[in-house]
């Protein structure tokens, strides 16, 4: 059975009318959520340190501000949109001692709940609203009268208002305009982590780098290898994004199409899938979370070493030089629109 996609018409009118929303964390998502919800007519306050970067951005955006603890006091919905690794401290030091009884704790990613970084007070609703796009896109699409599809989930409904709160928040953020899908905290968290690691960020990056290395080691010019293995990837991803695999097949040459169906499964095959399953197992059983938490607590030495190796790789050096000639990459969004 197909999943239900909720729209604005499916959400109770005034679902969160009169409820104060505190946005804790004014980064990419926090900034977009705060502005969208404010523009939708909701009572929004950004919990930011006076004089800090978040305070400066919120003030420029016309979003009311308060010190984080003050923002939490009296709020009906508290959106914790800080990075995963600091959420436990933010909850313990700022939210738990100041949140009023019966308020809702809202997340955009379920990591802190699924891996027990946070144990919310028994009186609090626990909900999730996760736009499927970066904050900049969430804001731009809202301003265009559209919206980015979003997920929502209810982990705990103490007040009987949790579902209305999650769906009302999503509507105010543009998510129901883009299409709102219901999930669970566990499903959102595990699929998100898997997608990032096995396909979108980890898998795609390694596929590009190993393709580049294969050509260079065979004697081909690094600049040509860069164009074939990284630069042109955007053209294919755009086709995937716009119309799925079928649109990609429709717009590439017959030779490219034959090579894709004949050789693609030789690169990414059952052995690859088995390794993906191992990655998923480690996400599901908590191994990944434990490793990442331990790495973070140790000061992230291995993490920094891996990032340094990527930054210093040949493909990055070649790419930086070639991108200097691509004037369109530096075109302001206002001119490119």
PDB file of N, CA and C in Angstrom, residues 211-229 314-315 318 321-322:
ATOM      1  N   UNK A 211      37.233   5.931  -9.372  1.00  0.00           N
ATOM      2  CA  UNK A 211      37.179   6.045 -10.831  1.00  0.00           C
ATOM      3  C   UNK A 211      38.289   6.954 -11.340  1.00  0.00           C
ATOM      4  N   UNK A 212      38.465   8.090 -10.692  1.00  0.00           N
ATOM      5  CA  UNK A 212      39.536   9.029 -11.039  1.00  0.00           C
ATOM      6  C   UNK A 212      40.899   8.344 -10.924  1.00  0.00           C
ATOM      7  N   UNK A 213      41.145   7.669  -9.801  1.00  0.00           N
ATOM      8  CA  UNK A 213      42.435   7.011  -9.583  1.00  0.00           C
ATOM      9  C   UNK A 213      42.703   5.936 -10.630  1.00  0.00           C
ATOM     10  N   UNK A 214      41.666   5.203 -11.010  1.00  0.00           N
ATOM     11  CA  UNK A 214      41.828   4.145 -12.011  1.00  0.00           C
ATOM     12  C   UNK A 214      42.319   4.718 -13.334  1.00  0.00           C
ATOM     13  N   UNK A 215      41.723   5.831 -13.770  1.00  0.00           N
ATOM     14  CA  UNK A 215      42.128   6.450 -15.033  1.00  0.00           C
ATOM     15  C   UNK A 215      43.537   7.037 -14.947  1.00  0.00           C
ATOM     16  N   UNK A 216      43.824   7.723 -13.857  1.00  0.00           N
ATOM     17  CA  UNK A 216      45.149   8.350 -13.714  1.00  0.00           C
ATOM     18  C   UNK A 216      46.240   7.288 -13.649  1.00  0.00           C
ATOM     19  N   UNK A 217      46.005   6.227 -12.892  1.00  0.00           N
ATOM     20  CA  UNK A 217      46.997   5.161 -12.771  1.00  0.00           C
ATOM     21  C   UNK A 217      47.203   4.421 -14.097  1.00  0.00           C
ATOM     22  N   UNK A 218      46.216   4.519 -14.984  1.00  0.00           N
ATOM     23  CA  UNK A 218      46.342   3.898 -16.312  1.00  0.00           C
ATOM     24  C   UNK A 218      47.029   4.829 -17.299  1.00  0.00           C
ATOM     25  N   UNK A 219      47.413   6.018 -16.851  1.00  0.00           N
ATOM     26  CA  UNK A 219      48.177   6.921 -17.704  1.00  0.00           C
ATOM     27  C   UNK A 219      47.411   8.064 -18.318  1.00  0.00           C
ATOM     28  N   UNK A 220      46.131   8.190 -17.995  1.00  0.00           N
ATOM     29  CA  UNK A 220      45.344   9.292 -18.563  1.00  0.00           C
ATOM     30  C   UNK A 220      45.582  10.574 -17.779  1.00  0.00           C
ATOM     31  N   UNK A 221      45.370  11.711 -18.448  1.00  0.00           N
ATOM     32  CA  UNK A 221      45.603  12.998 -17.808  1.00  0.00           C
ATOM     33  C   UNK A 221      44.617  13.221 -16.655  1.00  0.00           C
ATOM     34  N   UNK A 222      45.114  13.689 -15.495  1.00  0.00           N
ATOM     35  CA  UNK A 222      44.234  13.909 -14.342  1.00  0.00           C
ATOM     36  C   UNK A 222      43.086  14.865 -14.631  1.00  0.00           C
ATOM     37  N   UNK A 223      43.344  15.875 -15.453  1.00  0.00           N
ATOM     38  CA  UNK A 223      42.293  16.839 -15.769  1.00  0.00           C
ATOM     39  C   UNK A 223      41.155  16.185 -16.546  1.00  0.00           C
ATOM     40  N   UNK A 224      41.492  15.318 -17.474  1.00  0.00           N
ATOM     41  CA  UNK A 224      40.458  14.604 -18.231  1.00  0.00           C
ATOM     42  C   UNK A 224      39.702  13.656 -17.312  1.00  0.00           C
ATOM     43  N   UNK A 225      40.435  12.977 -16.437  1.00  0.00           N
ATOM     44  CA  UNK A 225      39.799  12.055 -15.485  1.00  0.00           C
ATOM     45  C   UNK A 225      38.842  12.801 -14.557  1.00  0.00           C
ATOM     46  N   UNK A 226      39.225  14.014 -14.140  1.00  0.00           N
ATOM     47  CA  UNK A 226      38.354  14.824 -13.282  1.00  0.00           C
ATOM     48  C   UNK A 226      37.029  15.111 -13.977  1.00  0.00           C
ATOM     49  N   UNK A 227      37.099  15.559 -15.225  1.00  0.00           N
ATOM     50  CA  UNK A 227      35.858  15.874 -15.942  1.00  0.00           C
ATOM     51  C   UNK A 227      34.976  14.634 -16.083  1.00  0.00           C
ATOM     52  N   UNK A 228      35.574  13.501 -16.389  1.00  0.00           N
ATOM     53  CA  UNK A 228      34.776  12.295 -16.639  1.00  0.00           C
ATOM     54  C   UNK A 228      34.187  11.698 -15.368  1.00  0.00           C
ATOM     55  N   UNK A 229      34.901  11.780 -14.250  1.00  0.00           N
ATOM     56  CA  UNK A 229      34.468  11.072 -13.049  1.00  0.00           C
ATOM     57  C   UNK A 229      33.809  11.943 -11.987  1.00  0.00           C
ATOM     58  N   UNK A 314      44.694  13.941  -4.912  1.00  0.00           N
ATOM     59  CA  UNK A 314      44.998  14.523  -6.222  1.00  0.00           C
ATOM     60  C   UNK A 314      43.755  15.079  -6.898  1.00  0.00           C
ATOM     61  N   UNK A 315      42.639  14.386  -6.777  1.00  0.00           N
ATOM     62  CA  UNK A 315      41.421  14.862  -7.435  1.00  0.00           C
ATOM     63  C   UNK A 315      40.996  16.222  -6.895  1.00  0.00           C
ATOM     64  N   UNK A 318      43.498  18.872  -8.444  1.00  0.00           N
ATOM     65  CA  UNK A 318      43.183  19.091  -9.858  1.00  0.00           C
ATOM     66  C   UNK A 318      41.864  19.852  -9.997  1.00  0.00           C
ATOM     67  N   UNK A 321      41.945  23.635  -9.301  1.00  0.00           N
ATOM     68  CA  UNK A 321      42.550  24.394 -10.389  1.00  0.00           C
ATOM     69  C   UNK A 321      41.580  24.547 -11.564  1.00  0.00           C
ATOM     70  N   UNK A 322      40.862  23.490 -11.880  1.00  0.00           N
ATOM     71  CA  UNK A 322      39.919  23.554 -12.999  1.00  0.00           C
ATOM     72  C   UNK A 322      38.711  24.439 -12.678  1.00  0.00           C
TER      73      UNK A 322
END
